[in-house]
Coordinates of C-alpha atoms in Angstrom, one line a residue:
M1 CA 47.4 15.9 132.7
A2 CA 46.7 12.3 133.8
V3 CA 49.4 9.7 133.7
T4 CA 48.6 6.0 133.3
S5 CA 51.1 3.4 134.5
E6 CA 51.0 -0.2 133.3
A7 CA 52.3 -3.5 134.4
T8 CA 51.5 -6.8 132.7
T9 CA 51.3 -10.3 134.2
A10 CA 51.7 -13.5 132.2
W11 CA 50.3 -16.4 134.2
K12 CA 50.5 -20.1 133.4
G13 CA 48.7 -22.9 135.2
S14 CA 46.3 -23.1 138.1
L15 CA 46.5 -20.8 141.1
F16 CA 48.2 -23.3 143.4
E17 CA 50.6 -25.0 140.9
G18 CA 51.0 -22.2 138.4
S19 CA 53.3 -19.2 138.3
G20 CA 53.7 -15.9 136.5
E21 CA 55.8 -13.0 135.7
V22 CA 55.0 -9.3 136.3
T23 CA 56.6 -6.9 133.8
F24 CA 56.6 -3.2 134.5
T25 CA 55.8 -2.1 131.0
S26 CA 55.6 1.7 131.6
S27 CA 59.1 2.1 133.1
G28 CA 60.7 -1.0 131.8
I29 CA 62.4 -1.6 135.1
G30 CA 62.1 -5.3 135.0
T31 CA 60.2 -8.6 135.2
F32 CA 59.5 -10.3 138.4
D33 CA 58.4 -13.9 139.2
V34 CA 55.1 -14.4 141.2
N35 CA 53.4 -17.5 142.5
W36 CA 50.9 -18.7 145.1
K37 CA 53.5 -20.3 147.4
A38 CA 55.4 -17.1 147.8
R39 CA 52.1 -15.2 148.4
S40 CA 50.7 -17.6 151.0
E41 CA 54.0 -18.7 152.7
G42 CA 56.5 -16.0 152.0
S43 CA 59.7 -16.0 149.9
S44 CA 63.0 -14.3 149.7
S45 CA 63.3 -14.8 146.0
V46 CA 59.8 -14.4 144.4
T47 CA 57.7 -11.3 144.8
T48 CA 54.0 -11.1 145.6
P49 CA 51.2 -8.6 144.8
E50 CA 51.4 -7.5 148.4
E51 CA 55.1 -6.7 148.2
L52 CA 54.5 -4.7 145.0
L53 CA 51.6 -2.9 146.8
A54 CA 53.9 -2.2 149.8
G55 CA 56.4 -0.5 147.4
A56 CA 53.6 1.6 146.0
H57 CA 52.3 2.6 149.4
S58 CA 55.7 3.4 150.9
A59 CA 56.6 5.5 147.9
C60 CA 53.3 7.4 147.8
F61 CA 53.2 8.1 151.5
S62 CA 56.9 9.3 151.5
M63 CA 56.0 11.7 148.7
A64 CA 52.9 12.9 150.4
L65 CA 54.7 13.4 153.7
S66 CA 57.6 15.2 152.1
N67 CA 55.2 17.6 150.3
A68 CA 53.2 18.3 153.4
L69 CA 56.3 19.0 155.4
A70 CA 57.6 21.4 152.8
D71 CA 54.1 23.1 152.7
N72 CA 54.5 23.5 156.4
G73 CA 57.7 25.4 155.9
T74 CA 59.8 22.5 157.3
P75 CA 61.1 20.5 154.4
P76 CA 62.6 17.2 155.4
T77 CA 66.2 16.2 155.2
S78 CA 65.1 12.6 154.7
V79 CA 62.0 10.4 154.9
D80 CA 62.5 6.6 155.2
T81 CA 59.2 4.6 155.0
T82 CA 58.5 0.9 155.2
A83 CA 55.0 -0.3 154.3
S84 CA 54.1 -3.8 155.6
I85 CA 51.1 -5.3 153.7
T86 CA 49.3 -8.2 155.4
F87 CA 47.7 -10.9 153.3
K88 CA 45.7 -13.7 154.8
P89 CA 44.9 -16.6 152.4
G90 CA 41.1 -17.0 152.1
T91 CA 40.5 -13.5 153.4
G92 CA 42.8 -11.2 151.3
I93 CA 44.7 -8.1 152.1
T94 CA 43.8 -7.1 155.6
G95 CA 46.1 -4.1 156.4
S96 CA 49.0 -1.9 155.7
H97 CA 51.4 -0.6 158.4
L98 CA 53.5 2.4 157.6
N99 CA 56.6 2.9 159.6
V100 CA 58.4 6.2 158.9
N101 CA 61.5 7.7 160.2
A102 CA 62.1 11.3 159.2
V103 CA 64.7 13.9 159.8
V104 CA 63.0 17.3 159.8
P105 CA 64.9 20.3 161.2
D106 CA 63.0 22.7 163.4
L107 CA 59.9 20.7 163.8
D108 CA 58.3 19.5 167.1
D109 CA 57.0 15.9 167.4
A110 CA 53.4 16.9 167.9
T111 CA 53.3 18.8 164.6
F112 CA 55.2 16.0 162.9
Q113 CA 52.6 13.4 164.1
K114 CA 49.7 15.6 162.8
I115 CA 51.3 16.1 159.4
A116 CA 52.2 12.4 159.1
A117 CA 48.7 11.3 160.0
D118 CA 47.3 13.7 157.4
A119 CA 49.7 12.3 154.8
K120 CA 48.7 8.8 155.6
A121 CA 45.0 9.6 155.2
N122 CA 45.5 11.6 152.0
C123 CA 48.2 9.9 149.9
P124 CA 46.5 8.5 146.8
V125 CA 47.5 4.9 147.6
S126 CA 46.1 5.1 151.1
Q127 CA 42.8 6.4 149.6
A128 CA 42.8 3.5 147.1
L129 CA 43.3 1.1 150.1
A130 CA 40.4 2.7 152.1
G131 CA 38.8 -0.7 152.6
I132 CA 41.6 -2.0 154.8
D133 CA 43.1 -0.9 158.1
I134 CA 46.1 1.4 157.6
T135 CA 48.2 2.1 160.7
L136 CA 51.1 4.5 161.1
E137 CA 54.2 4.5 163.3
A138 CA 56.0 7.9 162.8
T139 CA 59.4 8.7 164.4
L140 CA 61.0 12.1 164.1
A141 CA 64.7 11.7 164.3

C-alpha cells in the first residue's frame, strides 16, 4: 500500500522580499514560516526547505539503520542522527552530512560501520538525494 504525504506552502511576494508558510497537511503537526533571508543567511526562528529536508533525512536514515541492525540480530538500544543539509545561494543544495551515534549491544565497530554505510545508501531519502554528496560519520557508543 502506498502512502502519500502532503505539505502545502502559501507564498506571498517576490523571492527576496516575500515570505510564506509551510503547513503539514497530512499530519496536521503545524505551520511554519519560511523566507529567503532565513534560507540564504540562516535563522533561529524561521525554517527553511533545507531544515525540513534535514528532518526527513535524519528520520529516514535512523529508521533504515534501526531496521538493518535488527535484521543483523543486533537491535539498537538507541539511534540519534543529525542531518546537516548545505545550501549555497545560486547553486542549490550541495550536500547532506549524517552524524549518527548509536548504542548497539554486542556489535563490533567494523560491522556497525558497514551496516551504517548500507543504510545511508539505501534509505529512501538518501536515494531521492542521489544528485548530491551524502557523507556519514557513524559512532558506536
